[in-house]
Every structure is written in structure tokens, then in C-alpha cells.
Short mmCIF file of C-alpha atoms in Angstrom, two decimals:
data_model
loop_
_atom_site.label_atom_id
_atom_site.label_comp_id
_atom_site.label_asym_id
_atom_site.label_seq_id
_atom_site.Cartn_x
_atom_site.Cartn_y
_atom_site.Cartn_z
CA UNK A 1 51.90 39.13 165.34
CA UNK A 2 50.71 38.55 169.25
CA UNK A 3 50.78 34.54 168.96
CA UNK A 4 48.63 34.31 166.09
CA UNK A 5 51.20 32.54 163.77
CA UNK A 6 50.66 29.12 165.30
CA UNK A 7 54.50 27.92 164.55
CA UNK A 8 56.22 31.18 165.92
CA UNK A 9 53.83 30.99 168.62
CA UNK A 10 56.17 27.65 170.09
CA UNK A 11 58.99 29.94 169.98
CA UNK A 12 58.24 33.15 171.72
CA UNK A 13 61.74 34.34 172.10
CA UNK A 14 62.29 34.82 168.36
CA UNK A 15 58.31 35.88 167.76
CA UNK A 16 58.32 39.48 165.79
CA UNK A 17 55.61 41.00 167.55
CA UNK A 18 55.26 44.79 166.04
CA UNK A 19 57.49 47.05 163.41
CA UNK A 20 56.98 51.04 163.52
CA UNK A 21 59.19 53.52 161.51
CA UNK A 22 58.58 57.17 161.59
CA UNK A 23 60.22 60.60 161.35
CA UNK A 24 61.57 60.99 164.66
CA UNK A 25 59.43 64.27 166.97
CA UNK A 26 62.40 64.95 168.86
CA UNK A 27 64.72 64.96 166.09
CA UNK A 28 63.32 65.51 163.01
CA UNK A 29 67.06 65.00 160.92
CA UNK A 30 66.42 61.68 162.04
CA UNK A 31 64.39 58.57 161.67
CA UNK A 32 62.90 55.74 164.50
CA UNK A 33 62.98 52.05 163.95
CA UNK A 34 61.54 49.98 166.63
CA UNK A 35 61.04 46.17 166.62
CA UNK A 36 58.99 44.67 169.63
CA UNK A 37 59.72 40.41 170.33
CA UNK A 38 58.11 37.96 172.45
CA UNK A 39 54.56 38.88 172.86
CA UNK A 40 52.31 39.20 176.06
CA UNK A 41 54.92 39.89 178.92
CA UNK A 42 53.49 40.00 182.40
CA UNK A 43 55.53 42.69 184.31
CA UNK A 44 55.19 40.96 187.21
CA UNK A 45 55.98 36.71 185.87
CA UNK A 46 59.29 35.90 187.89
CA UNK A 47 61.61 34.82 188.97
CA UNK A 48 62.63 33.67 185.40
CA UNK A 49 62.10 37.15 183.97
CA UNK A 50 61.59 37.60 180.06
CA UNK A 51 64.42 37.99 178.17
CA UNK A 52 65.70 38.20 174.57
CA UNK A 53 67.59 34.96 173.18
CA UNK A 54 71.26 34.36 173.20
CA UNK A 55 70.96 31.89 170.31
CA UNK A 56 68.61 34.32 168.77
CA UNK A 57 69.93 36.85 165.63
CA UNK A 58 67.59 39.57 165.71
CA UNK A 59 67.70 42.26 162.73
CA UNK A 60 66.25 45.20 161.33
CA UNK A 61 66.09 45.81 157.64
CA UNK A 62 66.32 48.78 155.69
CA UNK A 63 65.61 48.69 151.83
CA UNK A 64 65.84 52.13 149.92
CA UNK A 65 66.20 50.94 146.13
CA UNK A 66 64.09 48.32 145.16
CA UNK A 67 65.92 48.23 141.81
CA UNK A 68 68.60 46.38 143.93
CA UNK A 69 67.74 42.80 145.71
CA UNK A 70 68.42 43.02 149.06
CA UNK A 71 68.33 45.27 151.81
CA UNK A 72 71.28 48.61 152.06
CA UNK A 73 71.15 48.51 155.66
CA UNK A 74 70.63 45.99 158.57
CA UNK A 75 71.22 46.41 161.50
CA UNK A 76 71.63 42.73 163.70
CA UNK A 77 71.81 42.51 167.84
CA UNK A 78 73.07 39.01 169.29
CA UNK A 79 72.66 39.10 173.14
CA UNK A 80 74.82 37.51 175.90
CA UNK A 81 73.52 36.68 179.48
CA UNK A 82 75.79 36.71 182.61
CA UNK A 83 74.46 35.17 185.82
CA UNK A 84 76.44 37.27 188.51
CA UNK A 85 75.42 35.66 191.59
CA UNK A 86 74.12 32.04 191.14
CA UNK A 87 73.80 31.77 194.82
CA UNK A 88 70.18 33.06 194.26
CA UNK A 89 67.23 32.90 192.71
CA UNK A 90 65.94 36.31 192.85
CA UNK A 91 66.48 38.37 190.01
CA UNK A 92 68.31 41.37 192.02
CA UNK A 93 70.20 40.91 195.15
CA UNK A 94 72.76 42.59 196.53
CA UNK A 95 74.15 44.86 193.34
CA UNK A 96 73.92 41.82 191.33
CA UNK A 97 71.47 40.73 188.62
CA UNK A 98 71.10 37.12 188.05
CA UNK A 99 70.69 36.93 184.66
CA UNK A 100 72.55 40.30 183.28
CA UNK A 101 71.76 40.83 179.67
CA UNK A 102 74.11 42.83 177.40
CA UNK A 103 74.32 43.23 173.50
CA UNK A 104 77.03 43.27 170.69
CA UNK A 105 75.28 45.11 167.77
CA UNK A 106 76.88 45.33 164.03
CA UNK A 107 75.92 47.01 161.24
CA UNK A 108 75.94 46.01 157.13
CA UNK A 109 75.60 48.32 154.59
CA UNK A 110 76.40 45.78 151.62
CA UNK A 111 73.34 44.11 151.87
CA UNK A 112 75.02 41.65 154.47
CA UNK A 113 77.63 40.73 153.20
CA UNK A 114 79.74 42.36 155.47
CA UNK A 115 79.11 43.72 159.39
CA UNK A 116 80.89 46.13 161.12
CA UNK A 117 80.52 46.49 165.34
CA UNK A 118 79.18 49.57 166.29
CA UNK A 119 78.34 48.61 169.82
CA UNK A 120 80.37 46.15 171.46
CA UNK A 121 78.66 45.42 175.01
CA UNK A 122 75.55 47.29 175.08
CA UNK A 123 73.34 46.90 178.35
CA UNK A 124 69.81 46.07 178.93
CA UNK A 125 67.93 47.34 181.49
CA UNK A 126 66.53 44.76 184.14
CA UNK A 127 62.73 44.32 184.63
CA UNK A 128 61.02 46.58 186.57
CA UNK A 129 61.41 44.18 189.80
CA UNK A 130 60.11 46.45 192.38
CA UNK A 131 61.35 49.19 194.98
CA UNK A 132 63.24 46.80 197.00
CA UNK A 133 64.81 45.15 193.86
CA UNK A 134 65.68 48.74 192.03
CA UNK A 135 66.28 51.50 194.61
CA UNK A 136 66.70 49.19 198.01
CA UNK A 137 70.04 49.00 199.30
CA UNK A 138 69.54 45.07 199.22
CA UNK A 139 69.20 45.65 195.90
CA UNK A 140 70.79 47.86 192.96
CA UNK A 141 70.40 50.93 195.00
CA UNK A 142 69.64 52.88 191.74
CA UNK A 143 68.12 56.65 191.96
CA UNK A 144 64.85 55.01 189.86
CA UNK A 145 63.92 52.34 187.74
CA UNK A 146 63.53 55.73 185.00
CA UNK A 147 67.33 56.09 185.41
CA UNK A 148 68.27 52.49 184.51
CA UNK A 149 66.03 52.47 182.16
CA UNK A 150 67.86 55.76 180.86
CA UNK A 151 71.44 54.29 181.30
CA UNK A 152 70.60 51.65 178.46
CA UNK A 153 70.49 54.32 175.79
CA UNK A 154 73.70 53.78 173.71
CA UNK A 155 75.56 55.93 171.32
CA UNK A 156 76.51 54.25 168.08
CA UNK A 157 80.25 54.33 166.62
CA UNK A 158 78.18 55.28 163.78
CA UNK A 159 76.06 58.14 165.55
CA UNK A 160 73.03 56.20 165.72
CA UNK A 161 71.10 56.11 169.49
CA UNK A 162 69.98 52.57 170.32
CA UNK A 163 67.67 51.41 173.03
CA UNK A 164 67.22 47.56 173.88
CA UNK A 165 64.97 46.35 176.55
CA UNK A 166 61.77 45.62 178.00
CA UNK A 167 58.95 48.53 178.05
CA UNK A 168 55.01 48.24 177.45
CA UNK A 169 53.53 47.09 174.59
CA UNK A 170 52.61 50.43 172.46
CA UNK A 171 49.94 48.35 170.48
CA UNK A 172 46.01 48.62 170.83
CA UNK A 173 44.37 45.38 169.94
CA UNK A 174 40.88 44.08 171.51
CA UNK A 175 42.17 40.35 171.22
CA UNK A 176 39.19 39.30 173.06
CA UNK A 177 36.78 40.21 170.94
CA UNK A 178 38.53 39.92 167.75
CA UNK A 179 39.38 36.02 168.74
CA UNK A 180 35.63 35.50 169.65
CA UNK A 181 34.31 34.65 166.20
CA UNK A 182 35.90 38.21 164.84
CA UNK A 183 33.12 40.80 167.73
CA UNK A 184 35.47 43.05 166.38
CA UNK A 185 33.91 46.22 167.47
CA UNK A 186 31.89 44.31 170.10
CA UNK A 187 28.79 44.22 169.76
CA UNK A 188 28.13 44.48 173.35
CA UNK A 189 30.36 46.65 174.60
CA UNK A 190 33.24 48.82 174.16
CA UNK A 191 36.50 47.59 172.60
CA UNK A 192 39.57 46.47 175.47
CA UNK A 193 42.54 46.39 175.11
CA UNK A 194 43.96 43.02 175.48
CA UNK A 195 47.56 44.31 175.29
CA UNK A 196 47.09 46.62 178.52
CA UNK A 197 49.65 46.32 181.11
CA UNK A 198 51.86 43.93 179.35
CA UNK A 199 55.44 44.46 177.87
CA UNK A 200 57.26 43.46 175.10
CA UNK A 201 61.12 43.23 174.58
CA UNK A 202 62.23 46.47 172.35
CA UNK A 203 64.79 47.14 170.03
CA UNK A 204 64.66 50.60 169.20
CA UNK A 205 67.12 52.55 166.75
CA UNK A 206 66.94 56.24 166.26
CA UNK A 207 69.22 56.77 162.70
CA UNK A 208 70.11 60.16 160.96
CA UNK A 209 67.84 60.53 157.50
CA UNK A 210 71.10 60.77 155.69
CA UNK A 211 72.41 57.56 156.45
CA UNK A 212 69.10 55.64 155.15
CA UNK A 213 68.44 57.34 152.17
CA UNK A 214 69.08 56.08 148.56
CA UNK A 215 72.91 56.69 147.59
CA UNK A 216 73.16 60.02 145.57
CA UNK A 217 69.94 61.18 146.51
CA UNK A 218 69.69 65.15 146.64
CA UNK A 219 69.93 66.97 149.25
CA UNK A 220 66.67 67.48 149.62
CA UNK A 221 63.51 65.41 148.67
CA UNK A 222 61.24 66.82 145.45
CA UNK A 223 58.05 65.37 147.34
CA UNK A 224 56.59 63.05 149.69
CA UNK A 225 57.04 60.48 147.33
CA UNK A 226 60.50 61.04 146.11
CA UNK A 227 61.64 57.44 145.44
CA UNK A 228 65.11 58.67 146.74
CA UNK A 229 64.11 58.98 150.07
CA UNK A 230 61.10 56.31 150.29
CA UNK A 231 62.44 53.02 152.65
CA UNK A 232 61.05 50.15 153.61
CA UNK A 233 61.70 48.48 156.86
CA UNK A 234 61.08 44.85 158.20
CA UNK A 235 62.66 43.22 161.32
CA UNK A 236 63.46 39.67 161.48
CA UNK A 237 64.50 36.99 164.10
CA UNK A 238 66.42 34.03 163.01
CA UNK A 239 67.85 31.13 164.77
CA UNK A 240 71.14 28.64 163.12
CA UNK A 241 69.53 25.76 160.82
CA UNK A 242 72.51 23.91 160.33
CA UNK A 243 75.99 23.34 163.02
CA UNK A 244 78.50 21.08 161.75
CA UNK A 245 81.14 19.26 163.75
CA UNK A 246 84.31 18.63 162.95
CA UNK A 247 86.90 16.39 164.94
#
């Protein structure tokens, strides 16, 4: 969904934007999950940078027996932002972000009833501010922007490799023809894409094969289709309904 769904569309921070699951190319014992939030991000829209939610429980879902209701694995990130120099409005200054984002992420494999930690403080990279911002000595005085971008990739407890931060929007879509009375392909033209240049906010979760498929399944499957080792994956975003007070 990129704003579509008109009530999710008031509430960008907790919008689902994209879902892709595949058999990981540069580990194939190993499978990707990647959930994309809050739609349309221009690269360049600060000072108030995007950012996931703090009030926000984002989750992906994995579901390998359907004869069981529920899902045997999810996976749920809550994020916590730390202004480190409120002297300033700029988003990097000085060694300091104002706001820092990091991430506590827990795991359930009892079809939530239970969560374990398996990342306590995670980081997310900062935007892609600029040179002065990123590599400046006024700044963070990184090597690159492709260095902090590497230093958010976290190890698991569990073994998994997690990822969490902003990067481009992998999605084609001509939204301005499809949203002009459906000229989807244009009639006049050549498709665009209306995605180009714009980010989302990425949760991405590389997991070993072995720790998603059904329990007891062989060691290896008997086909492409062995039920055993078929999953289904959905993310979610969810905010509290309900906070009670007591005195």
C-alpha cells in the first residue's frame, strides 16, 4: 500500500507499505524478510527527518502450518528515540544526532504468547543528511554514509542478521498513470516510476531456512511444494487501543 488505504493513509508512521520474502542470493541456507513503512519519503524533507514510531509495534509474521491458528514465528521491533543535543535543530551537529533512533527487537515462537529479546539496543542509521552532516568534522565525521549504513547490520542472539532503517523504495509503480482513471500502461507514453528517488523505512531480517520451517520437517524438502517447508509471511504495524489508569 503507497497511501491508497484512505484510513492508514492519516497515519503514515504505522502504514505497511511493501512485504518481500525470498531465498536469500548471498546465502542460500537462509531466507529474507523485508517489511517497508511509511510510504513516499523525500530524501531530502528536513529538518524533522522520517522516522519509525516509538508508540508503534511493528511485526513480521511467519506461518508454516496452517493446520495450526496462528503464526510459529514473529518477529516484533519497538523503537526508542534519544535527542542528544536539543540545543539544535539540525539533524547532525557536532557527533550528535538529534533524534537518535535505536531498537529492542524480540522474538515468539509460540505464536505470541511469549517473546524473547534477541536484540536489546539495535541502531538505525541516520538519513542520508549530506557530506557535511555524514563525513564533515562538524558533523559525524564517519568514513561514508555506506559505512553507517553498514554499522546498523545486527547479529541476532538467535543467529539471525537484521537491518532497520531508511533506504529507497525497491518498488516500481507508475502511480501517475494508474491514479489517472487507471492509464495503466499509458496510453501516451511510457510508464514512470512514481516511486523513483524516494525511501521508505526498512525492516529487513535475513533468517536460517531451518529455523522457519514446519517442526519435524525432513531434512530436506521432497519438492517445491513440500508443505513442510512452504511459509507464509505478512508484516503488521499496530498501535495500543486501550491504556488504563490506575491511582
Amino acid at each position: 500500500s503507497h497511501r491508497e488505504a484512505p484510513l492508514i493513509a492519516d497515519d503514515p508512521l504505522a502504514d505497511n507499505v511493501d512485504v518481500y520474502a525470498f531465498r536469500s542470493p548471498d546465502n542460500p541456507n537462509t531466507v529474507t524478510l523485508i517489511a517497508t513503512y511509511i510510504p513516499m519519503q523525500l530524501p531530502h524533507g528536513g529538518p524533522n527527518y522520517y522516522h519509525f514510531g516509538e508508540n508503534v509495534r511493528y511485526e513480521i509474521h511467519v506461518d508454516n502450518d496452517p493446520s495450526n491458528v496462528g503464526d510459529e514465528v514473529t518477529y516484533r521491533f519497538t523503537f526508542t528515540r534519544t535527542n542528544q543535543d536539543p540545543t539544535t535543530f539540525f539533524n547532525i551537529r557536532l557527533g550528535a544526532e538529534n533524534l537518535k533512533t535505536t531498537y529492542r527487537l524480540e522474538k515468539s515462537t509460540d505464536g505470541g504468547g511469549s517473546f524473547t529479546t534477541i536484540i536489546e539496543e539495535g541502531t538505525v542509521p541516520p538519513y542520508n543528511v549530506g557530506t557535511r552532516s555524514i563525513q564533515g568534522a562538524a558533523g559525524l565525521g564517519a568514513d561514508s554514509y555506506e559505512s553507517l549504513f553498514n554499522g546498523g547490520i545486527e547479529t541476532a542472539s538467535t543467529g539471525e542478521t537484521v537491518f532497520a532503517g531508511p533506504s529507497d523504495d525497491p518498488f516500481f509503480v507508475d502511480l501517475g498513470g494508474i491514479f489517472d482513471l487507471g492509464d495503466a500502461p499509458r496510453q501516451g507514453g511510457e510508464p514512470r516510476d512514481g516511486l523513483a528517488c524516494l525511501n521508505v523505512s526498512t525492516i529487513a531480517i535475513q533468517v536460517p531456512i531451518a529455523d522457519l520451517v514446519r517442526e519435524n520437517a525432513p531434512d530436506e524438502p521432497t519438492s517445491i511444494l513440500d508443505e513442510n517447508y512452504v511459509i507464509g509471511v505478512w508484516a503488521s504495524a499496530s498501535r495500543q487501543q486501550i491504556r488504563t489508569l490506575s491511582r
